[in-house]
Amino acid sequence: MKNNYLFTSESVSEGHPDKVCDIISDSIVDDFLSQNNPENSRVAMETLVTTNKVVIAGEVRGPDNYKCDYEKLARNAVKDIGYEQEGFHWKNFSFDCSGVHSQSADIAMGVDASGNKDQGAGDQGIMFGYACKETPSLMPAPIYYSHKILEIMASERKSGKTSGIQPDSKSQVTLQYRNGLPESCTKVVVSTQHDENLDQAGVSEIIIPLIKEIIPEKWMSENTEILINPTGKFVIGGPDGDTGLTGRKIIVDTYGGAAPHGGGAFSGKDPTKVDRSAAYVARYIAKNIVASEIAERCTLQLAYAIGVSEPLSIYVDTHGTSKMSDEELINRINSTVDLTPRGIRDQLNLHKPIYKKSAAYGHFGREPEPDGSFSWEKLDLLKKF
């Protein structure tokens, strides 16, 4: 393991075209899960956005005779983000949902419980979880602070404290590591859409104080380079400037490249899809292992086959920091957590409409909320490990 190095992670705001799609898709997931018998709902939803156009497609199954108002959900999602621009406006975009149809009966047969058969995984795949001691949330520091910069920018914009910046923005944080731990910030990059009458200096005047509010003061110095809108102008943005699709920001959604990713996206999928639920439980287990002081870092992999309830394999890597063998740790995981798709959903109470708020600023490293959101961030396994 390298001890001294530079590492960079990026984040994108809720107004980034791909994140607009994730939010719309997860708004639809939440709507289905808010109906009666949410455990029977199935959603696999994809969204595309471009100049004044939103297109959705996918497979759904919900309560009998339920008619989802897809257009209303999409417009409300875009309104919440704050798009009221000529090239993309929540009132004016054209909407197409002709690509939405019923879930495949063949897939349903593999996923649903029947007789003595438990609910199987909704697809094959591998999922990863990760935790480390770099931040209070046990997340890698570069992605943690990249998210926080954009969160405060959105908060300032929506509250009216700041004017002139628009919803579409990206951040990038580079940290210097010494002896395996972040020691200083060498570079911060923020690109944000802005009003026509605001120049680069004006954007910098707004953004730089927010960066300094987020990055720990001890990491900032005269050698820290801050780049704001390096191209000099960013007026045309959002779906008007770049087409967006659901599921294209999977590294932003997870650990910023500091840990492996299985490849499956989260947004637009109900919790029977292990792409989502198993990645959440893997983070849950890894975080509790690190918080329990068993290890300084933990990477966990789970593998599933469609229609099969038990995971095919469990892999743990504590990167040489564990107080016990990885084999013993796997035995403790098996005796502590039910890793079947149904067991994961029950343990984390995932059949709730809690997903829209996870679609931007990372699915991990967030605070568990009273409504059940981010339940995979709970630290309730400490004594069991």
PDB file of C-alpha atoms in Angstrom, residues 125-252:
ATOM      1  CA  GLY A 125     -23.584  -8.971 -10.088  1.00  0.00           C
ATOM      2  CA  ILE A 126     -20.868  -7.926  -7.679  1.00  0.00           C
ATOM      3  CA  MET A 127     -21.206  -5.119  -5.146  1.00  0.00           C
ATOM      4  CA  PHE A 128     -18.633  -3.379  -2.960  1.00  0.00           C
ATOM      5  CA  GLY A 129     -18.703  -1.562   0.347  1.00  0.00           C
ATOM      6  CA  TYR A 130     -15.917   0.502   1.884  1.00  0.00           C
ATOM      7  CA  ALA A 131     -15.074   2.490   4.994  1.00  0.00           C
ATOM      8  CA  CYS A 132     -11.980   4.201   6.374  1.00  0.00           C
ATOM      9  CA  LYS A 133     -11.031   6.580   9.167  1.00  0.00           C
ATOM     10  CA  GLU A 134     -10.236   9.637   7.063  1.00  0.00           C
ATOM     11  CA  THR A 135     -13.412  11.547   7.988  1.00  0.00           C
ATOM     12  CA  PRO A 136     -15.988  11.443  10.813  1.00  0.00           C
ATOM     13  CA  SER A 137     -18.422   9.719   8.433  1.00  0.00           C
ATOM     14  CA  LEU A 138     -15.762   7.037   7.732  1.00  0.00           C
ATOM     15  CA  MET A 139     -15.602   8.054   4.068  1.00  0.00           C
ATOM     16  CA  PRO A 140     -12.549   8.833   1.915  1.00  0.00           C
ATOM     17  CA  ALA A 141     -11.746  12.513   2.376  1.00  0.00           C
ATOM     18  CA  PRO A 142     -11.508  13.655  -1.296  1.00  0.00           C
ATOM     19  CA  ILE A 143     -15.048  12.562  -2.231  1.00  0.00           C
ATOM     20  CA  TYR A 144     -16.443  13.640   1.148  1.00  0.00           C
ATOM     21  CA  TYR A 145     -15.253  17.234   0.724  1.00  0.00           C
ATOM     22  CA  SER A 146     -16.095  17.329  -2.991  1.00  0.00           C
ATOM     23  CA  HIS A 147     -19.715  16.569  -2.058  1.00  0.00           C
ATOM     24  CA  LYS A 148     -19.744  19.093   0.780  1.00  0.00           C
ATOM     25  CA  ILE A 149     -18.599  21.964  -1.462  1.00  0.00           C
ATOM     26  CA  LEU A 150     -21.478  21.397  -3.869  1.00  0.00           C
ATOM     27  CA  GLU A 151     -23.988  20.861  -1.065  1.00  0.00           C
ATOM     28  CA  ILE A 152     -23.217  24.251   0.474  1.00  0.00           C
ATOM     29  CA  MET A 153     -23.362  25.897  -2.956  1.00  0.00           C
ATOM     30  CA  ALA A 154     -26.834  24.421  -3.538  1.00  0.00           C
ATOM     31  CA  SER A 155     -27.971  25.440  -0.065  1.00  0.00           C
ATOM     32  CA  GLU A 156     -26.814  29.025  -0.571  1.00  0.00           C
ATOM     33  CA  ARG A 157     -28.440  29.183  -4.015  1.00  0.00           C
ATOM     34  CA  LYS A 158     -31.796  27.752  -2.904  1.00  0.00           C
ATOM     35  CA  SER A 159     -31.992  29.868   0.248  1.00  0.00           C
ATOM     36  CA  GLY A 160     -31.358  33.059  -1.715  1.00  0.00           C
ATOM     37  CA  LYS A 161     -28.196  33.887   0.241  1.00  0.00           C
ATOM     38  CA  THR A 162     -26.258  33.704  -3.003  1.00  0.00           C
ATOM     39  CA  SER A 163     -27.394  34.891  -6.411  1.00  0.00           C
ATOM     40  CA  GLY A 164     -25.802  34.511  -9.806  1.00  0.00           C
ATOM     41  CA  ILE A 165     -24.957  30.806  -9.763  1.00  0.00           C
ATOM     42  CA  GLN A 166     -27.174  28.196 -11.413  1.00  0.00           C
ATOM     43  CA  PRO A 167     -27.882  24.512 -10.597  1.00  0.00           C
ATOM     44  CA  ASP A 168     -25.270  22.779 -12.793  1.00  0.00           C
ATOM     45  CA  SER A 169     -21.854  22.477 -11.120  1.00  0.00           C
ATOM     46  CA  LYS A 170     -18.909  20.137 -10.538  1.00  0.00           C
ATOM     47  CA  SER A 171     -16.168  20.000  -7.928  1.00  0.00           C
ATOM     48  CA  GLN A 172     -12.825  18.245  -7.630  1.00  0.00           C
ATOM     49  CA  VAL A 173     -10.578  17.970  -4.574  1.00  0.00           C
ATOM     50  CA  THR A 174      -6.955  16.797  -4.568  1.00  0.00           C
ATOM     51  CA  LEU A 175      -5.356  15.850  -1.248  1.00  0.00           C
ATOM     52  CA  GLN A 176      -1.765  15.067  -0.325  1.00  0.00           C
ATOM     53  CA  TYR A 177      -1.441  11.858   1.681  1.00  0.00           C
ATOM     54  CA  ARG A 178       1.446  11.229   4.072  1.00  0.00           C
ATOM     55  CA  ASN A 179       1.834   7.853   5.750  1.00  0.00           C
ATOM     56  CA  GLY A 180      -1.496   6.845   4.257  1.00  0.00           C
ATOM     57  CA  LEU A 181      -3.519   9.740   5.716  1.00  0.00           C
ATOM     58  CA  PRO A 182      -4.651  13.059   4.158  1.00  0.00           C
ATOM     59  CA  GLU A 183      -2.381  15.880   5.269  1.00  0.00           C
ATOM     60  CA  SER A 184      -3.055  18.869   3.007  1.00  0.00           C
ATOM     61  CA  CYS A 185      -5.142  20.100   0.090  1.00  0.00           C
ATOM     62  CA  THR A 186      -3.143  20.844  -3.034  1.00  0.00           C
ATOM     63  CA  LYS A 187      -5.921  21.712  -5.509  1.00  0.00           C
ATOM     64  CA  VAL A 188      -9.641  22.450  -5.631  1.00  0.00           C
ATOM     65  CA  VAL A 189     -11.542  22.849  -8.888  1.00  0.00           C
ATOM     66  CA  VAL A 190     -15.118  24.128  -9.083  1.00  0.00           C
ATOM     67  CA  SER A 191     -17.006  24.744 -12.304  1.00  0.00           C
ATOM     68  CA  THR A 192     -20.466  26.222 -11.920  1.00  0.00           C
ATOM     69  CA  GLN A 193     -23.085  27.500 -14.309  1.00  0.00           C
ATOM     70  CA  HIS A 194     -23.744  31.196 -13.752  1.00  0.00           C
ATOM     71  CA  ASP A 195     -25.772  34.159 -14.929  1.00  0.00           C
ATOM     72  CA  GLU A 196     -24.722  35.922 -18.131  1.00  0.00           C
ATOM     73  CA  ASN A 197     -23.834  39.138 -16.287  1.00  0.00           C
ATOM     74  CA  LEU A 198     -21.440  37.419 -13.855  1.00  0.00           C
ATOM     75  CA  ASP A 199     -17.788  37.166 -14.909  1.00  0.00           C
ATOM     76  CA  GLN A 200     -15.142  34.712 -13.700  1.00  0.00           C
ATOM     77  CA  ALA A 201     -13.975  37.052 -10.944  1.00  0.00           C
ATOM     78  CA  GLY A 202     -17.545  37.405  -9.711  1.00  0.00           C
ATOM     79  CA  VAL A 203     -18.032  33.642  -9.615  1.00  0.00           C
ATOM     80  CA  SER A 204     -14.750  33.246  -7.717  1.00  0.00           C
ATOM     81  CA  GLU A 205     -15.858  35.840  -5.179  1.00  0.00           C
ATOM     82  CA  ILE A 206     -18.917  33.692  -4.430  1.00  0.00           C
ATOM     83  CA  ILE A 207     -17.320  30.238  -4.462  1.00  0.00           C
ATOM     84  CA  ILE A 208     -13.895  30.620  -2.827  1.00  0.00           C
ATOM     85  CA  PRO A 209     -15.268  31.562   0.635  1.00  0.00           C
ATOM     86  CA  LEU A 210     -17.528  28.492   0.502  1.00  0.00           C
ATOM     87  CA  ILE A 211     -14.576  26.253  -0.346  1.00  0.00           C
ATOM     88  CA  LYS A 212     -12.636  27.653   2.604  1.00  0.00           C
ATOM     89  CA  GLU A 213     -15.635  27.035   4.829  1.00  0.00           C
ATOM     90  CA  ILE A 214     -15.679  23.344   3.873  1.00  0.00           C
ATOM     91  CA  ILE A 215     -12.031  22.258   3.530  1.00  0.00           C
ATOM     92  CA  PRO A 216     -10.328  21.963   6.961  1.00  0.00           C
ATOM     93  CA  GLU A 217      -8.300  25.095   7.611  1.00  0.00           C
ATOM     94  CA  LYS A 218      -5.207  23.102   8.575  1.00  0.00           C
ATOM     95  CA  TRP A 219      -5.121  21.599   5.068  1.00  0.00           C
ATOM     96  CA  MET A 220      -5.259  24.950   3.257  1.00  0.00           C
ATOM     97  CA  SER A 221      -2.137  27.004   2.615  1.00  0.00           C
ATOM     98  CA  GLU A 222      -0.648  29.492   0.175  1.00  0.00           C
ATOM     99  CA  ASN A 223       0.330  26.474  -1.917  1.00  0.00           C
ATOM    100  CA  THR A 224      -3.281  25.344  -2.347  1.00  0.00           C
ATOM    101  CA  GLU A 225      -4.392  26.115  -5.897  1.00  0.00           C
ATOM    102  CA  ILE A 226      -8.072  26.966  -6.373  1.00  0.00           C
ATOM    103  CA  LEU A 227      -9.434  26.926  -9.921  1.00  0.00           C
ATOM    104  CA  ILE A 228     -12.892  28.410 -10.514  1.00  0.00           C
ATOM    105  CA  ASN A 229     -14.495  27.944 -13.958  1.00  0.00           C
ATOM    106  CA  PRO A 230     -11.158  27.317 -15.701  1.00  0.00           C
ATOM    107  CA  THR A 231     -12.721  27.858 -19.154  1.00  0.00           C
ATOM    108  CA  GLY A 232     -13.724  31.355 -18.045  1.00  0.00           C
ATOM    109  CA  LYS A 233     -17.427  31.118 -18.885  1.00  0.00           C
ATOM    110  CA  PHE A 234     -20.191  28.626 -18.052  1.00  0.00           C
ATOM    111  CA  VAL A 235     -23.566  30.150 -18.948  1.00  0.00           C
ATOM    112  CA  ILE A 236     -25.082  27.369 -21.069  1.00  0.00           C
ATOM    113  CA  GLY A 237     -25.402  24.401 -18.748  1.00  0.00           C
ATOM    114  CA  GLY A 238     -27.647  21.683 -17.407  1.00  0.00           C
ATOM    115  CA  PRO A 239     -29.568  19.538 -19.906  1.00  0.00           C
ATOM    116  CA  ASP A 240     -29.427  22.426 -22.399  1.00  0.00           C
ATOM    117  CA  GLY A 241     -25.653  22.149 -22.516  1.00  0.00           C
ATOM    118  CA  ASP A 242     -25.183  18.392 -22.160  1.00  0.00           C
ATOM    119  CA  THR A 243     -27.444  15.353 -22.456  1.00  0.00           C
ATOM    120  CA  GLY A 244     -27.950  13.419 -19.231  1.00  0.00           C
ATOM    121  CA  LEU A 245     -28.716   9.766 -18.459  1.00  0.00           C
ATOM    122  CA  THR A 246     -29.511   7.792 -15.324  1.00  0.00           C
ATOM    123  CA  GLY A 247     -26.625   5.853 -13.804  1.00  0.00           C
ATOM    124  CA  ARG A 248     -23.636   7.591 -15.369  1.00  0.00           C
ATOM    125  CA  LYS A 249     -22.078   8.888 -12.137  1.00  0.00           C
ATOM    126  CA  ILE A 250     -21.492   5.647 -10.231  1.00  0.00           C
ATOM    127  CA  ILE A 251     -18.075   6.658  -8.859  1.00  0.00           C
ATOM    128  CA  VAL A 252     -19.472   9.987  -7.667  1.00  0.00           C
TER     129      VAL A 252
END
